[in-house]
Structures are given as structure tokens and as C-alpha cells.
mmCIF file of C-alpha atoms in Angstrom:
data_model
loop_
_atom_site.group_PDB
_atom_site.id
_atom_site.type_symbol
_atom_site.label_atom_id
_atom_site.label_comp_id
_atom_site.label_asym_id
_atom_site.label_seq_id
_atom_site.Cartn_x
_atom_site.Cartn_y
_atom_site.Cartn_z
ATOM 1 C CA UNK N 1 80.556 79.940 84.359
ATOM 2 C CA UNK N 2 84.188 80.043 85.494
ATOM 3 C CA UNK N 3 86.705 78.293 83.254
ATOM 4 C CA UNK N 4 89.854 76.765 84.746
ATOM 5 C CA UNK N 5 92.762 75.644 82.592
ATOM 6 C CA UNK N 6 95.435 73.346 84.028
ATOM 7 C CA UNK N 7 93.000 71.673 86.412
ATOM 8 C CA UNK N 8 95.195 68.588 86.714
ATOM 9 C CA UNK N 9 98.107 70.715 87.934
ATOM 10 C CA UNK N 10 98.804 72.197 91.340
ATOM 11 C CA UNK N 11 97.508 75.712 90.757
ATOM 12 C CA UNK N 12 94.640 74.860 88.403
ATOM 13 C CA UNK N 13 93.235 72.255 90.755
ATOM 14 C CA UNK N 14 93.548 74.714 93.649
ATOM 15 C CA UNK N 15 91.662 77.370 91.660
ATOM 16 C CA UNK N 16 88.874 74.935 90.779
ATOM 17 C CA UNK N 17 88.687 73.768 94.408
ATOM 18 C CA UNK N 18 88.387 77.341 95.670
ATOM 19 C CA UNK N 19 85.676 78.216 93.167
ATOM 20 C CA UNK N 20 83.662 75.083 93.967
ATOM 21 C CA UNK N 21 83.941 75.907 97.665
ATOM 22 C CA UNK N 22 82.374 79.276 96.800
ATOM 23 C CA UNK N 23 79.496 77.370 95.113
ATOM 24 C CA UNK N 24 80.340 78.739 91.694
ATOM 25 C CA UNK N 25 79.680 77.064 88.348
ATOM 26 C CA UNK N 26 83.052 75.703 87.246
ATOM 27 C CA UNK N 27 84.243 74.174 83.992
ATOM 28 C CA UNK N 28 87.620 72.459 84.231
ATOM 29 C CA UNK N 29 89.677 72.083 81.080
ATOM 30 C CA UNK N 30 91.504 68.765 80.890
ATOM 31 C CA UNK N 31 93.797 67.155 78.339
ATOM 32 C CA UNK N 32 92.566 63.620 79.071
ATOM 33 C CA UNK N 33 89.688 61.933 80.885
ATOM 34 C CA UNK N 34 91.899 60.519 83.671
ATOM 35 C CA UNK N 35 90.431 62.824 86.355
ATOM 36 C CA UNK N 36 87.178 63.739 84.598
ATOM 37 C CA UNK N 37 84.953 61.485 86.711
ATOM 38 C CA UNK N 38 86.346 62.900 89.952
ATOM 39 C CA UNK N 39 85.708 66.472 88.839
ATOM 40 C CA UNK N 40 82.175 65.644 87.681
ATOM 41 C CA UNK N 41 81.497 63.996 91.034
ATOM 42 C CA UNK N 42 82.382 67.281 92.696
ATOM 43 C CA UNK N 43 79.911 69.166 90.519
ATOM 44 C CA UNK N 44 82.254 70.626 87.904
ATOM 45 C CA UNK N 45 81.557 70.683 84.197
ATOM 46 C CA UNK N 46 84.338 69.027 82.212
ATOM 47 C CA UNK N 47 85.688 69.778 78.764
ATOM 48 C CA UNK N 48 88.862 68.785 76.946
ATOM 49 C CA UNK N 49 91.436 70.933 75.192
ATOM 50 C CA UNK N 50 95.147 70.953 74.530
ATOM 51 C CA UNK N 51 96.861 74.329 74.547
ATOM 52 C CA UNK N 52 98.027 73.627 71.004
ATOM 53 C CA UNK N 53 94.416 73.415 69.771
ATOM 54 C CA UNK N 54 92.874 76.850 69.232
ATOM 55 C CA UNK N 55 89.470 75.465 68.257
ATOM 56 C CA UNK N 56 89.224 73.316 71.371
ATOM 57 C CA UNK N 57 90.384 76.199 73.579
ATOM 58 C CA UNK N 58 87.759 78.476 72.072
ATOM 59 C CA UNK N 59 85.065 75.853 72.638
ATOM 60 C CA UNK N 60 86.172 75.402 76.251
ATOM 61 C CA UNK N 61 85.716 79.111 76.967
ATOM 62 C CA UNK N 62 82.161 79.396 75.667
ATOM 63 C CA UNK N 63 79.793 81.333 77.970
ATOM 64 C CA UNK N 64 82.647 82.194 80.331
ATOM 65 C CA UNK N 65 82.265 84.878 82.976
ATOM 66 C CA UNK N 66 85.982 84.554 83.703
ATOM 67 C CA UNK N 67 88.910 82.384 82.668
ATOM 68 C CA UNK N 68 91.949 81.244 84.646
ATOM 69 C CA UNK N 69 94.877 80.966 82.246
ATOM 70 C CA UNK N 70 98.309 79.545 82.948
ATOM 71 C CA UNK N 71 101.366 78.354 81.066
ATOM 72 C CA UNK N 72 102.340 74.764 81.940
ATOM 73 C CA UNK N 73 106.030 74.166 82.707
ATOM 74 C CA UNK N 74 107.982 73.131 79.605
ATOM 75 C CA UNK N 75 111.302 72.016 81.038
ATOM 76 C CA UNK N 76 111.902 69.304 78.447
ATOM 77 C CA UNK N 77 111.585 71.422 75.289
ATOM 78 C CA UNK N 78 114.402 73.237 73.527
ATOM 79 C CA UNK N 79 112.705 76.653 73.492
ATOM 80 C CA UNK N 80 110.220 77.229 76.290
ATOM 81 C CA UNK N 81 109.901 80.888 75.288
ATOM 82 C CA UNK N 82 108.642 80.058 71.789
ATOM 83 C CA UNK N 83 106.216 77.567 73.327
ATOM 84 C CA UNK N 84 104.947 80.196 75.774
ATOM 85 C CA UNK N 85 104.484 82.744 72.994
ATOM 86 C CA UNK N 86 102.443 80.296 70.947
ATOM 87 C CA UNK N 87 100.292 79.378 73.925
ATOM 88 C CA UNK N 88 99.741 83.043 74.775
ATOM 89 C CA UNK N 89 98.698 83.892 71.241
ATOM 90 C CA UNK N 90 96.225 81.005 71.155
ATOM 91 C CA UNK N 91 94.806 81.975 74.551
ATOM 92 C CA UNK N 92 94.198 85.534 73.362
ATOM 93 C CA UNK N 93 92.643 84.419 70.074
ATOM 94 C CA UNK N 94 90.358 81.988 71.903
ATOM 95 C CA UNK N 95 89.374 84.627 74.453
ATOM 96 C CA UNK N 96 88.456 87.054 71.688
ATOM 97 C CA UNK N 97 86.558 84.408 69.720
ATOM 98 C CA UNK N 98 84.545 83.071 72.648
ATOM 99 C CA UNK N 99 83.342 86.288 74.279
ATOM 100 C CA UNK N 100 85.065 85.837 77.639
ATOM 101 C CA UNK N 101 84.187 88.598 80.104
ATOM 102 C CA UNK N 102 87.448 88.755 82.083
ATOM 103 C CA UNK N 103 90.705 86.887 82.606
ATOM 104 C CA UNK N 104 93.065 86.047 85.456
ATOM 105 C CA UNK N 105 96.533 85.050 84.245
ATOM 106 C CA UNK N 106 98.983 83.262 86.520
ATOM 107 C CA UNK N 107 102.210 85.237 86.369
ATOM 108 C CA UNK N 108 105.274 85.421 88.587
ATOM 109 C CA UNK N 109 107.378 87.560 90.832
ATOM 110 C CA UNK N 110 109.922 89.297 88.591
ATOM 111 C CA UNK N 111 107.682 89.316 85.505
ATOM 112 C CA UNK N 112 108.144 93.062 85.128
ATOM 113 C CA UNK N 113 111.685 92.363 83.886
ATOM 114 C CA UNK N 114 112.501 91.609 80.252
ATOM 115 C CA UNK N 115 115.841 89.970 81.023
ATOM 116 C CA UNK N 116 117.809 88.204 83.721
ATOM 117 C CA UNK N 117 114.922 86.076 84.970
ATOM 118 C CA UNK N 118 115.368 82.744 83.183
ATOM 119 C CA UNK N 119 112.148 80.850 82.698
ATOM 120 C CA UNK N 120 110.166 83.604 84.438
ATOM 121 C CA UNK N 121 110.550 85.409 81.115
ATOM 122 C CA UNK N 122 107.731 83.146 79.875
ATOM 123 C CA UNK N 123 105.270 85.023 82.096
ATOM 124 C CA UNK N 124 106.675 88.356 80.904
ATOM 125 C CA UNK N 125 105.851 87.203 77.368
ATOM 126 C CA UNK N 126 102.329 86.197 78.396
ATOM 127 C CA UNK N 127 101.682 89.466 80.232
ATOM 128 C CA UNK N 128 102.724 91.377 77.117
ATOM 129 C CA UNK N 129 100.419 89.343 74.863
ATOM 130 C CA UNK N 130 97.454 89.428 77.268
ATOM 131 C CA UNK N 131 97.960 93.161 77.704
ATOM 132 C CA UNK N 132 96.423 93.717 74.280
ATOM 133 C CA UNK N 133 93.059 92.301 75.360
ATOM 134 C CA UNK N 134 90.189 94.753 75.689
ATOM 135 C CA UNK N 135 88.448 92.733 78.415
ATOM 136 C CA UNK N 136 89.543 93.122 82.053
ATOM 137 C CA UNK N 137 92.746 91.190 82.788
ATOM 138 C CA UNK N 138 94.435 90.520 86.138
ATOM 139 C CA UNK N 139 98.069 89.454 86.205
ATOM 140 C CA UNK N 140 98.465 87.450 89.396
ATOM 141 C CA UNK N 141 102.191 87.467 90.115
ATOM 142 C CA UNK N 142 102.879 84.653 92.536
ATOM 143 C CA UNK N 143 105.878 84.283 94.820
ATOM 144 C CA UNK N 144 108.253 81.346 94.500
ATOM 145 C CA UNK N 145 106.358 78.067 94.914
ATOM 146 C CA UNK N 146 106.674 76.363 98.291
ATOM 147 C CA UNK N 147 105.689 73.085 96.612
ATOM 148 C CA UNK N 148 109.038 73.044 94.813
ATOM 149 C CA UNK N 149 110.612 71.958 98.109
ATOM 150 C CA UNK N 150 108.774 68.675 97.642
ATOM 151 C CA UNK N 151 111.546 67.585 95.277
ATOM 152 C CA UNK N 152 113.941 67.336 98.234
ATOM 153 C CA UNK N 153 111.476 66.194 100.903
ATOM 154 C CA UNK N 154 112.723 62.594 100.659
ATOM 155 C CA UNK N 155 116.348 63.743 101.014
ATOM 156 C CA UNK N 156 115.412 65.716 104.111
ATOM 157 C CA UNK N 157 113.661 62.706 105.630
ATOM 158 C CA UNK N 158 116.408 60.196 104.851
ATOM 159 C CA UNK N 159 119.589 62.261 105.131
ATOM 160 C CA UNK N 160 118.676 65.228 107.311
ATOM 161 C CA UNK N 161 119.754 67.783 104.731
ATOM 162 C CA UNK N 162 117.723 70.194 102.607
ATOM 163 C CA UNK N 163 119.559 71.008 99.343
ATOM 164 C CA UNK N 164 118.911 74.589 98.226
ATOM 165 C CA UNK N 165 119.602 76.537 95.059
ATOM 166 C CA UNK N 166 118.653 79.668 97.017
ATOM 167 C CA UNK N 167 121.551 81.426 98.735
ATOM 168 C CA UNK N 168 122.444 82.832 101.164
ATOM 169 C CA UNK N 169 120.629 80.291 103.305
ATOM 170 C CA UNK N 170 119.525 82.867 105.871
ATOM 171 C CA UNK N 171 117.955 85.299 103.368
ATOM 172 C CA UNK N 172 114.150 85.373 103.361
ATOM 173 C CA UNK N 173 112.238 85.676 100.088
ATOM 174 C CA UNK N 174 108.524 85.621 99.249
ATOM 175 C CA UNK N 175 107.201 82.052 98.896
ATOM 176 C CA UNK N 176 103.597 80.934 98.484
ATOM 177 C CA UNK N 177 101.708 77.653 98.218
ATOM 178 C CA UNK N 178 99.275 76.460 95.566
ATOM 179 C CA UNK N 179 96.293 76.627 97.941
ATOM 180 C CA UNK N 180 96.826 80.353 98.475
ATOM 181 C CA UNK N 181 97.209 80.869 94.727
ATOM 182 C CA UNK N 182 93.887 79.101 94.210
ATOM 183 C CA UNK N 183 92.208 81.260 96.829
ATOM 184 C CA UNK N 184 93.609 84.509 95.394
ATOM 185 C CA UNK N 185 92.677 83.596 91.821
ATOM 186 C CA UNK N 186 89.139 82.638 92.862
ATOM 187 C CA UNK N 187 88.759 85.961 94.680
ATOM 188 C CA UNK N 188 89.847 87.853 91.571
ATOM 189 C CA UNK N 189 87.692 85.815 89.185
ATOM 190 C CA UNK N 190 84.516 86.397 91.176
ATOM 191 C CA UNK N 191 85.126 90.096 91.925
ATOM 192 C CA UNK N 192 83.918 93.069 89.864
ATOM 193 C CA UNK N 193 86.688 95.148 88.289
ATOM 194 C CA UNK N 194 87.704 96.756 85.043
ATOM 195 C CA UNK N 195 90.899 97.406 83.124
ATOM 196 C CA UNK N 196 94.251 95.796 83.886
ATOM 197 C CA UNK N 197 95.316 94.721 87.378
ATOM 198 C CA UNK N 198 98.614 93.534 88.801
ATOM 199 C CA UNK N 199 98.224 91.431 91.944
ATOM 200 C CA UNK N 200 101.391 90.490 93.819
ATOM 201 C CA UNK N 201 100.750 87.414 95.934
ATOM 202 C CA UNK N 202 102.890 86.748 98.989
ATOM 203 C CA UNK N 203 102.668 83.754 101.277
ATOM 204 C CA UNK N 204 101.705 83.984 104.940
ATOM 205 C CA UNK N 205 105.319 85.065 105.589
ATOM 206 C CA UNK N 206 108.640 85.284 103.759
ATOM 207 C CA UNK N 207 110.986 82.340 104.297
ATOM 208 C CA UNK N 208 114.666 81.493 104.045
ATOM 209 C CA UNK N 209 116.023 78.020 103.222
ATOM 210 C CA UNK N 210 116.937 77.791 106.901
ATOM 211 C CA UNK N 211 113.280 78.446 107.800
ATOM 212 C CA UNK N 212 112.175 75.683 105.420
ATOM 213 C CA UNK N 213 114.698 73.283 106.953
ATOM 214 C CA UNK N 214 113.398 74.114 110.443
ATOM 215 C CA UNK N 215 109.840 73.362 109.315
ATOM 216 C CA UNK N 216 110.928 70.018 107.853
ATOM 217 C CA UNK N 217 112.781 69.197 111.052
ATOM 218 C CA UNK N 218 109.680 69.867 113.145
ATOM 219 C CA UNK N 219 107.466 67.776 110.857
ATOM 220 C CA UNK N 220 109.935 64.879 110.594
ATOM 221 C CA UNK N 221 111.028 64.872 114.225
ATOM 222 C CA UNK N 222 114.700 64.918 113.290
ATOM 223 C CA UNK N 223 117.450 67.444 112.615
ATOM 224 C CA UNK N 224 117.391 68.910 109.113
ATOM 225 C CA UNK N 225 120.061 71.299 107.859
ATOM 226 C CA UNK N 226 119.752 73.514 104.780
ATOM 227 C CA UNK N 227 122.739 73.047 102.466
ATOM 228 C CA UNK N 228 123.570 75.263 99.503
ATOM 229 C CA UNK N 229 124.022 73.401 96.217
ATOM 230 C CA UNK N 230 127.185 74.820 94.580
ATOM 231 C CA UNK N 231 126.514 76.405 91.212
ATOM 232 C CA UNK N 232 129.047 74.012 89.717
ATOM 233 C CA UNK N 233 126.583 71.193 90.489
ATOM 234 C CA UNK N 234 123.440 72.877 89.167
ATOM 235 C CA UNK N 235 123.682 71.506 85.643
ATOM 236 C CA UNK N 236 124.054 67.890 86.720
ATOM 237 C CA UNK N 237 121.314 68.231 89.327
ATOM 238 C CA UNK N 238 118.787 69.806 86.961
ATOM 239 C CA UNK N 239 119.648 67.402 84.166
ATOM 240 C CA UNK N 240 118.756 64.660 86.642
ATOM 241 C CA UNK N 241 115.293 66.216 86.882
ATOM 242 C CA UNK N 242 114.872 65.616 83.132
ATOM 243 C CA UNK N 243 115.383 69.244 82.103
ATOM 244 C CA UNK N 244 116.554 69.959 78.560
ATOM 245 C CA UNK N 245 119.972 71.676 78.294
ATOM 246 C CA UNK N 246 118.189 74.922 77.393
ATOM 247 C CA UNK N 247 115.865 74.600 80.392
ATOM 248 C CA UNK N 248 118.875 74.009 82.660
ATOM 249 C CA UNK N 249 120.373 77.292 81.444
ATOM 250 C CA UNK N 250 117.077 79.141 81.933
ATOM 251 C CA UNK N 251 116.468 77.735 85.398
ATOM 252 C CA UNK N 252 120.038 78.557 86.410
ATOM 253 C CA UNK N 253 119.589 82.145 85.245
ATOM 254 C CA UNK N 254 116.396 82.348 87.295
ATOM 255 C CA UNK N 255 118.118 81.092 90.435
ATOM 256 C CA UNK N 256 120.954 83.574 89.940
ATOM 257 C CA UNK N 257 118.282 86.261 89.602
ATOM 258 C CA UNK N 258 116.738 85.303 92.937
ATOM 259 C CA UNK N 259 120.100 85.047 94.669
ATOM 260 C CA UNK N 260 121.318 88.422 93.372
ATOM 261 C CA UNK N 261 118.103 90.188 94.375
ATOM 262 C CA UNK N 262 117.183 90.958 90.762
ATOM 263 C CA UNK N 263 113.972 88.916 90.927
ATOM 264 C CA UNK N 264 111.711 90.767 93.336
ATOM 265 C CA UNK N 265 108.191 92.129 93.278
ATOM 266 C CA UNK N 266 107.668 95.356 91.367
ATOM 267 C CA UNK N 267 105.661 97.187 94.025
ATOM 268 C CA UNK N 268 104.247 100.658 93.503
ATOM 269 C CA UNK N 269 100.871 102.347 93.759
ATOM 270 C CA UNK N 270 99.597 100.583 90.631
ATOM 271 C CA UNK N 271 100.076 97.161 92.217
ATOM 272 C CA UNK N 272 97.740 95.341 94.606
ATOM 273 C CA UNK N 273 99.414 93.317 97.344
ATOM 274 C CA UNK N 274 97.737 90.165 98.681
ATOM 275 C CA UNK N 275 99.067 87.820 101.355
ATOM 276 C CA UNK N 276 98.106 84.158 101.699
ATOM 277 C CA UNK N 277 97.155 82.494 104.956
ATOM 278 C CA UNK N 278 98.346 78.885 104.753
ATOM 279 C CA UNK N 279 100.875 77.991 107.438
ATOM 280 C CA UNK N 280 104.307 76.745 106.383
ATOM 281 C CA UNK N 281 103.944 73.768 108.723
ATOM 282 C CA UNK N 282 100.801 72.654 106.877
ATOM 283 C CA UNK N 283 102.508 72.870 103.481
ATOM 284 C CA UNK N 284 105.558 70.947 104.640
ATOM 285 C CA UNK N 285 103.435 68.231 106.230
ATOM 286 C CA UNK N 286 101.653 67.693 102.911
ATOM 287 C CA UNK N 287 104.939 67.576 101.025
ATOM 288 C CA UNK N 288 106.226 64.889 103.374
ATOM 289 C CA UNK N 289 102.981 62.899 103.125
ATOM 290 C CA UNK N 290 103.212 62.998 99.316
ATOM 291 C CA UNK N 291 106.624 61.319 99.503
ATOM 292 C CA UNK N 292 105.499 58.590 101.899
#
């Protein structure tokens, strides 16, 4: 049985989809019954647990061959790092108490760093905590999420501009979509391995904001120009997303880390590199459809 946390989110649902496509026995862990019927209709087992409830988490992991663990975004809280530490500690306790055979943890590009990464530091915390487990653990460090461009898809369609925190606009960085994360996690969960693994997941190619704008232009059938958002406007923009003041500071530090070149993949002989296959045009088309 393969256990998937965060199945209502982008990556968790993609992991569960990929495992079901491989005809595996899947148990999705939900916080409410809103999507339970749909998952059961697809053949998944359903259980309920909040990441604040150690007993429920332990119950959800019973008889698990492998577990997909992730830390949900916490942009509205005052201290996302304390929240992440608590979640990590409960994950590890539940894993130990339930006899899980192996674990795949969603991590991030830049998680090797202990500073200068903003909210990516949450995955550094989780990697450190999960590193104490005796069962096999894979840290799947994903590139920047292509789905984040969905927040400006409507602006691109209506105004022909693509606001970007990433600068310079011509610089390419690793970006990956949720579908490729799901595929890579499912491959790791169903494979045989021992010890600790670091998997660095790239997308089908690296992209610049200008590349993303070109893809939007092609999908929308109109001119779209990438435009850098001045750092002086970051706070107001992120506050408009509903971020807490602390989350605004963390996200800003992360963006500065990307733009300075501090946030990159670790590389090295101890790291496995995997590249996704989903085309940028397909991702952008879905982002536009979601805004329709």
C-alpha cells in the first residue's frame, strides 16, 4: 500500500494519479471528505488526518510500503519554520510508530542551504529531521513550480504582460510542473533502494520569464511581454496574495536567492538527476484553462 499525503493539493494529487496509473494500491490522506468520493471512484483507499494529529497520521500510515510526505504551504502563519518543524517531527514519529518501509519527501532546489533561501528553509528543516530515520528516505528536490505562473495567467490574457519576481528576465532557471513531480515520486516510491537518496528534479527544459511569456503568447494568440516587478513593490503584491508579513519577508528572501544565483541545485556524485517530460506549452494551456 502506498500512502499519499496532500492528495487535495497539486503535487499530492499528481503522485496519487501516477501511482493509480501504475495499478498500485493507493491510500490518499485527506483532511475532509470533500474529494473522498472521487478518489474512491478511482479505486483509492481513503483515510483522514490533519498534520497536527499524530495519532491520525500514524493510523493513516498503517501497512505502508512507502509514504509520500510533504509540507503544505503556510503563507498566512507568523512562523512557517516552527510549523514545518512540528509537522516534520510528527511525520517522523508516525513513520516510526506505523512500521513504514520507505519514504519519499518532497523537498526543493536549494534545500542544501541553511540560510538565504526564505521559505525553502522549511524543506531544509524537514530533510534534517527525516535524515534521522533508519528506513530508506528519498529527498526529492523539485525545481521552481511552473504552476506558480498561474497566479498571473489572467493578467497575461487581459493585459498582455507577465509580471515576474524572477530577474533578469532572460535568465533560465530549472522549473518543473506538478505532473512531473508526481511521476518522479511514483517512480521512487515503487523502486527498490536503500539508505538515503537525493533526487534533483528538473523540468523538460530550463526556462526564463521571457520563455514563459512566449509560451503564454502562443497559447493566448496575443503578444505577451514579461515584466520585472520592482522589489519595492514585492511587499504590497505579496500582501495582496494574503501572505502574513513574516511570509512576505521569507518569500522575498527566496526570490532574492533565486535572482542572485544562491538557490541552485547541489549537484555532485551523491545526487541523482531526473528530468521531467511535460511540455511547457501543455502546462501553460492548463493554467489558462483554469482561469477561464
